[in-house]
Coordinates of C-alpha atoms and ligand atoms in Angstrom, one line a residue:
X1401 CA -15.1 -28.7 -31.2
X1402 CA -12.7 -26.1 -29.9
X1403 CA -10.6 -27.1 -27.0
X1404 CA -8.8 -25.3 -24.3
X1405 CA -5.2 -25.6 -23.7
X1406 CA -5.8 -28.3 -21.2
X1407 CA -7.7 -30.2 -23.8
X1408 CA -11.1 -29.4 -22.3
X1409 CA -13.9 -28.7 -24.7
X1410 CA -14.8 -25.2 -24.8
X1411 CA -17.7 -24.5 -22.5
X1412 CA -17.2 -27.5 -20.5
X1413 CA -15.7 -28.0 -17.0
X1414 CA -12.6 -30.0 -17.0
X1415 CA -12.5 -33.2 -14.8
X1416 CA -11.8 -32.3 -11.2
X1417 CA -8.2 -33.1 -10.4
X1418 CA -6.4 -31.5 -7.5
X1419 CA -3.3 -29.7 -8.4
X1420 CA -0.2 -30.0 -6.3
X1421 CA -0.3 -26.4 -5.5
X1422 CA -3.8 -26.6 -4.2
X1423 CA -2.9 -29.4 -1.9
X1424 CA 0.2 -27.7 -0.8
X1425 CA -1.0 -24.3 0.3
X1426 CA -0.4 -24.9 3.9
X1427 CA 1.3 -21.8 5.4
X1428 CA -0.5 -18.8 6.4
X1429 CA -1.6 -15.5 4.3
X1430 CA -4.9 -13.0 4.2
X1431 CA -9.7 -9.2 2.1
X1432 CA -10.5 -6.0 0.5
X1433 CA -13.2 -4.1 1.3
X1434 CA -14.9 -1.7 -0.9
X1435 CA -17.0 1.0 0.4
X1436 CA -20.1 2.0 -1.4
X1437 CA -22.3 4.8 -0.5
X1438 CA -19.2 6.3 0.9
X1439 CA -18.0 6.5 -2.6
X1440 CA -21.0 8.1 -4.1
X1441 CA -18.9 11.1 -4.7
X1442 CA -16.1 8.9 -6.1
X1443 CA -15.7 8.0 -9.7
X1444 CA -16.0 4.4 -10.6
X1445 CA -13.3 2.3 -12.1
X1446 CA -13.8 1.0 -15.7
X1447 CA -15.6 -2.4 -15.4
X1448 CA -13.4 -5.5 -15.6
X1449 CA -13.8 -7.9 -18.4
X1450 CA -15.9 -10.7 -17.6
X1451 CA -16.9 -14.0 -19.2
X1452 CA -20.2 -14.3 -20.9
X1453 CA -22.3 -15.6 -18.3
X1454 CA -23.3 -19.0 -19.9
X1455 CA -23.5 -22.0 -17.5
X1456 CA -21.7 -25.1 -18.4
X1457 CA -23.9 -27.1 -20.8
X1458 CA -26.8 -28.7 -19.1
X1459 CA -25.5 -28.0 -15.7
X1460 CA -28.4 -28.6 -13.2
X1461 CA -29.0 -26.7 -10.1
X1462 CA -27.7 -29.6 -8.0
X1463 CA -24.6 -29.8 -10.2
X1464 CA -24.1 -26.0 -9.8
X1465 CA -24.3 -26.2 -6.0
X1466 CA -21.9 -29.1 -6.0
X1467 CA -19.4 -27.4 -8.3
X1468 CA -19.6 -24.0 -6.2
X1469 CA -19.0 -25.7 -3.0
X1470 CA -16.2 -27.7 -4.5
X1471 CA -14.5 -24.5 -5.6
X1472 CA -15.1 -23.2 -2.1
X1473 CA -13.3 -26.2 -0.6
X1474 CA -10.5 -25.9 -3.1
X1475 CA -10.0 -22.3 -2.3
X1476 CA -10.0 -23.1 1.4
X1477 CA -7.0 -25.3 0.8
X1478 CA -5.2 -22.7 -1.3
X1479 CA -5.9 -19.8 1.1
X1480 CA -6.4 -21.4 4.6
X1481 CA -5.4 -18.0 6.1
X1482 CA -7.9 -15.9 4.2
X1483 CA -8.9 -12.9 6.1
X1484 CA -9.7 -9.1 5.8
X1485 CA -6.6 -7.3 4.5
X1486 CA -7.4 -4.2 6.3
X1487 CA -5.6 -3.6 9.6
X1488 CA -8.0 -2.9 12.5
X1489 CA -8.2 -3.5 16.3
X1490 CA -11.9 -2.8 16.9
X1491 CA -15.2 -2.4 15.0
X1492 CA -14.8 1.4 14.6
X1493 CA -11.4 1.0 13.0
X1494 CA -12.6 -1.7 10.7
X1495 CA -15.7 0.5 9.7
X1496 CA -13.6 3.6 9.0
X1497 CA -10.8 1.6 7.1
X1498 CA -13.5 0.0 4.9
X1499 CA -14.9 3.3 4.0
X1500 CA -11.4 4.6 3.2
X1501 CA -10.6 1.7 1.0
X1502 CA -12.8 2.9 -1.9
X1503 CA -10.8 3.2 -4.9
X1504 CA -7.5 2.5 -3.4
X1505 CA -5.5 -0.5 -2.1
X1506 CA -5.8 -1.9 1.5
X1507 CA -2.1 -1.4 1.7
X1508 CA -2.5 2.3 1.2
X1509 CA -5.3 2.3 3.8
X1510 CA -3.1 0.4 6.2
X1511 CA -0.4 2.8 5.8
X1512 CA -2.7 5.8 6.5
X1513 CA -4.9 4.6 9.3
X1514 CA -2.4 4.3 12.2
X1515 CA -1.8 8.2 12.0
X1516 CA -5.6 8.7 11.9
X1517 CA -6.4 6.4 14.9
X1518 CA -3.5 7.7 16.8
X1519 CA -5.0 11.2 16.6
X1520 CA -8.7 10.2 16.7
X1521 CA -9.0 6.8 18.4
X1522 CA -12.8 7.0 19.1
X1523 CA -16.0 8.3 17.2
X1524 CA -16.2 11.1 19.6
X1525 CA -12.7 12.3 18.6
X1526 CA -13.3 12.0 14.9
X1527 CA -16.6 13.6 15.1
X1528 CA -15.1 16.7 16.8
X1529 CA -12.0 16.8 14.6
X1530 CA -10.9 19.7 12.3
X1531 CA -11.9 18.5 8.9
X1532 CA -8.8 20.1 7.3
X1533 CA -6.6 18.1 9.6
X1534 CA -8.4 14.9 8.9
X1535 CA -8.3 15.6 5.1
X1536 CA -4.5 16.1 5.4
X1537 CA -4.1 12.6 7.0
X1538 CA -6.4 10.9 4.5
X1539 CA -4.9 12.6 1.4
X1540 CA -2.8 9.6 0.4
X1541 CA -6.0 7.4 0.0
X1542 CA -7.4 9.7 -2.7
X1543 CA -10.8 11.4 -2.8
X1544 CA -9.9 12.6 0.7
X1545 CA -12.4 15.3 1.0
X1546 CA -15.3 12.9 0.3
X1547 CA -13.8 10.4 2.6
X1548 CA -13.3 12.9 5.4
X1549 CA -16.9 13.8 5.1
X1550 CA -18.0 10.3 5.3
X1551 CA -15.8 9.1 8.3
X1552 CA -16.6 12.3 10.3
X1553 CA -20.3 12.0 9.4
X1554 CA -20.6 8.4 10.5
X1555 CA -18.7 9.1 13.7
X1556 CA -21.3 11.9 14.4
X1557 CA -24.2 9.5 13.9
X1558 CA -22.4 6.8 16.1
X1559 CA -22.0 9.4 18.9
X1560 CA -25.5 10.9 18.5
X1561 CA -27.6 7.7 17.9
X1562 CA -25.5 4.8 19.0
X1563 CA -23.8 5.9 22.2
X1564 CA -20.4 6.1 20.4
X1565 CA -20.5 2.3 19.6
X1566 CA -20.6 0.6 16.1
X1567 CA -23.9 -1.2 15.9
X1568 CA -23.9 -4.9 15.2
X1569 CA -27.1 -4.9 13.1
X1570 CA -27.3 -4.6 9.4
X1571 CA -30.3 -2.3 9.5
X1572 CA -28.4 0.1 11.8
X1573 CA -25.1 0.0 10.0
X1574 CA -26.7 1.0 6.6
X1575 CA -28.1 4.1 8.3
X1576 CA -24.6 5.5 8.7
X1577 CA -23.3 8.0 6.1
X1578 CA -21.1 6.3 3.5
X1579 CA -22.2 2.9 4.7
X1580 CA -24.0 0.4 2.3
X1581 CA -24.5 -3.3 2.5
X1582 CA -21.1 -4.3 1.4
X1583 CA -19.4 -2.3 4.1
X1584 CA -21.9 -3.4 6.6
X1585 CA -21.3 -7.0 5.9
X1586 CA -17.5 -6.6 6.1
X1587 CA -18.0 -5.2 9.6
X1588 CA -20.7 -7.7 10.6
X1589 CA -18.7 -10.7 9.4
X1590 CA -15.3 -9.6 10.7
X1591 CA -15.9 -7.5 13.8
X1592 CA -19.1 -9.2 15.0
X1593 CA -18.8 -12.7 13.6
X1594 CA -22.2 -12.5 11.8
X1595 CA -22.2 -14.2 8.3
X1596 CA -22.2 -11.9 5.4
X1597 CA -21.3 -11.9 1.7
X1598 CA -19.0 -9.2 0.5
X1599 CA -19.8 -8.4 -3.1
X1600 CA -16.8 -6.2 -4.2
X1601 CA -15.3 -5.9 -7.6
X1602 CA -13.3 -9.2 -7.4
X1603 CA -16.3 -11.1 -6.1
X1604 CA -18.5 -9.9 -8.9
X1605 CA -16.0 -10.8 -11.5
X1606 CA -15.1 -14.2 -10.3
X1607 CA -18.6 -15.5 -9.5
X1608 CA -19.6 -14.6 -13.0
X1609 CA -16.6 -16.3 -14.5
X1610 CA -17.5 -19.3 -12.5
X1611 CA -21.1 -19.0 -13.7
X1612 CA -22.6 -19.1 -10.3
X1613 CA -24.9 -16.4 -11.3
X1614 CA -25.7 -14.2 -14.2
X1615 CA -26.9 -11.3 -12.1
X1616 CA -25.0 -8.0 -12.4
X1617 CA -26.7 -6.1 -9.5
X1618 CA -24.6 -6.5 -6.3
X1619 CA -27.7 -7.2 -4.1
X1620 CA -28.8 -9.8 -6.6
X1621 CA -25.5 -11.4 -6.8
X1622 CA -25.4 -11.5 -3.0
X1623 CA -28.6 -13.2 -2.9
X1624 CA -27.9 -15.7 -5.7
X1625 CA -24.5 -16.8 -4.3
X1626 CA -25.9 -16.9 -0.8
X1627 CA -28.4 -19.5 -1.9
X1628 CA -25.6 -21.7 -3.0
X1629 CA -24.0 -22.0 0.4
X1630 CA -25.0 -22.4 4.1
X1631 CA -24.9 -19.1 5.9
X1632 CA -22.1 -20.2 8.0
X1633 CA -19.8 -20.3 4.9
X1634 CA -20.5 -16.7 3.7
X1635 CA -17.9 -14.8 5.4
X1636 CA -15.0 -17.1 4.6
X1637 CA -16.2 -17.6 1.2
X1638 CA -16.0 -14.0 0.6
X1639 CA -12.5 -13.7 1.8
X1640 CA -11.4 -16.6 -0.3
X1641 CA -13.0 -15.4 -3.4
X1642 CA -11.4 -12.0 -2.9
X1643 CA -8.1 -13.3 -2.2
X1644 CA -8.3 -15.5 -5.4
X1645 CA -9.3 -12.4 -7.5
X1646 CA -6.3 -10.3 -6.1
X1647 CA -3.7 -13.0 -6.5
X1648 CA -4.5 -15.2 -9.4
X1649 CA -7.8 -14.5 -11.2
X1650 CA -7.1 -11.0 -12.2
X1651 CA -9.5 -8.7 -14.0
X1652 CA -7.3 -8.4 -17.2
X1653 CA -4.8 -11.1 -17.0
X1654 CA -6.1 -14.1 -15.0
X1655 CA -3.3 -16.6 -14.4
X1656 CA -5.2 -19.7 -15.6
X1657 CA -2.1 -21.8 -16.1
X1658 CA -1.2 -21.5 -12.4
X1659 CA -4.7 -21.7 -11.1
X1660 CA -5.5 -24.4 -8.7
X1661 CA -9.2 -24.4 -9.4
X1662 CA -8.8 -24.5 -13.3
X1663 CA -10.4 -27.9 -13.5
X1664 CA -13.6 -26.5 -12.0
X1665 CA -13.7 -23.2 -14.0
X1666 CA -15.8 -22.7 -17.1
X1667 CA -13.7 -19.6 -17.9
X1668 CA -10.4 -21.5 -17.9
X1669 CA -8.4 -20.2 -20.9
X1670 CA -9.7 -16.6 -20.6
X1671 CA -6.2 -15.8 -19.2
X1672 CA -2.7 -17.0 -19.7
X1673 CA -2.5 -20.8 -19.8
X1674 CA 1.2 -21.4 -20.1
X1675 CA 2.2 -22.4 -16.6
X1676 CA 5.5 -20.4 -16.6
X1677 CA 4.0 -17.3 -17.9
X1678 CA 1.1 -17.6 -15.7
X1679 CA 3.3 -17.9 -12.6
X1680 CA 4.7 -14.6 -13.4
X1681 CA 1.2 -13.1 -13.2
X1682 CA 0.7 -14.2 -9.5
X1683 CA 0.6 -11.4 -6.9
X1684 CA 1.2 -10.9 -3.3
X1685 CA 2.3 -14.0 -1.3
X1686 CA 1.4 -16.3 -4.2
X1687 CA 4.0 -14.5 -6.4
X1688 CA 6.5 -14.3 -3.5
X1689 CA 5.7 -10.8 -2.4
X1690 CA 4.4 -9.3 0.7
X1691 CA 0.7 -9.1 1.4
X1692 CA -1.3 -5.8 2.0
X1693 CA -1.4 -5.9 5.7
X1694 CA 1.2 -4.2 7.8
X1695 CA 0.1 -5.9 11.0
X1696 CA -1.1 -9.3 9.7
X1697 CA -2.9 -11.5 12.2
X1698 CA -0.9 -14.6 13.5
X1699 CA -2.9 -16.9 11.3
X1700 CA -1.5 -15.2 8.3
X1701 CA 2.0 -16.2 9.2
X1702 CA 3.8 -19.6 9.3
X1703 CA 5.5 -21.0 12.4
X1704 CA 8.5 -19.1 11.6
X1705 CA 6.7 -15.8 11.4
X1706 CA 7.1 -15.7 7.6
X1707 CA 4.3 -14.9 5.2
X1708 CA 2.8 -17.7 3.1
X1709 CA 5.1 -19.0 0.3
X1710 CA 4.4 -18.3 -3.4
X1711 CA 2.2 -20.8 -5.1
X1712 CA 4.0 -24.0 -6.1
X1713 CA 7.1 -23.2 -4.0
X1714 CA 8.6 -25.7 -1.8
Ligands
SF4_2496 S1 -7.6 -17.8 -13.2 FE1 -8.5 -18.7 -15.1 S2 -9.0 -20.9 -14.5 FE2 -8.6 -19.7 -12.6 S3 -10.5 -19.1 -11.8 FE3 -9.7 -17.4 -13.0 S4 -10.5 -17.7 -15.2 FE4 -10.9 -19.6 -14.0

């Protein structure tokens, strides 16, 4: 039988053994958000390579639930500071930033929104703005004309139908121009504390690699993964999975050899398994670099005000 670099038979999950790095991840760190309808006019990126959705041999439903929850617990140790990677101070800012994050990095959005919110701090201000001026501010985020339309349009609806406040209900949020379920869940989960699963590109790729579901439709993925966890886990689970996708389990070159949840992953070996080479693939704080937030929350920093250390350091 073919074996992985760890001596694990292909198609089987390796025995669970905590890695040093998983235990260690103490210090602080931080999610991307990807707008949907807002991006109707925006071209889609090419799909990431995913593992054939074959569950580990003979895995029962109970075993799947156990393994999924185990992965979530391991990720909680690796990313105790997981959080949205968009800077925001109120629900309106988070809503707009989330729409702007389509097809660009959260860092780029974080570099752009301070000027936008300084000029247009409320939905009333943005609804009454000169579109050309807004376009100029949003230019660095790409697709700035479509994004200007979306954020001005949603501001108008907020003013006309919701008294200038962001509503805290899914059914209201998805009525806003450019806001679909994913954006709505980001806002509900992070500005209103209501549980939600954010099915972005990272989330889709990882849950398929882990064979949590064979679904490809985001709404079906949301339902399938949601059924594996209690509701109260949904928001933090989303943050952790997206953190992992951005830092370690990349679309094209997953750093399997430096991955703390490799023993639980049926797709181990899809990426680089040599530990040294894999470590070089790590990104953001796990690779020793800054994260995407310009104004990270306190929980992201350690006692000395420094970002979380790279994986395996110290
Ligand atoms: S990096 Fe490799 S081992 Fe880790 S979760 Fe991704 S595919 Fe699995």
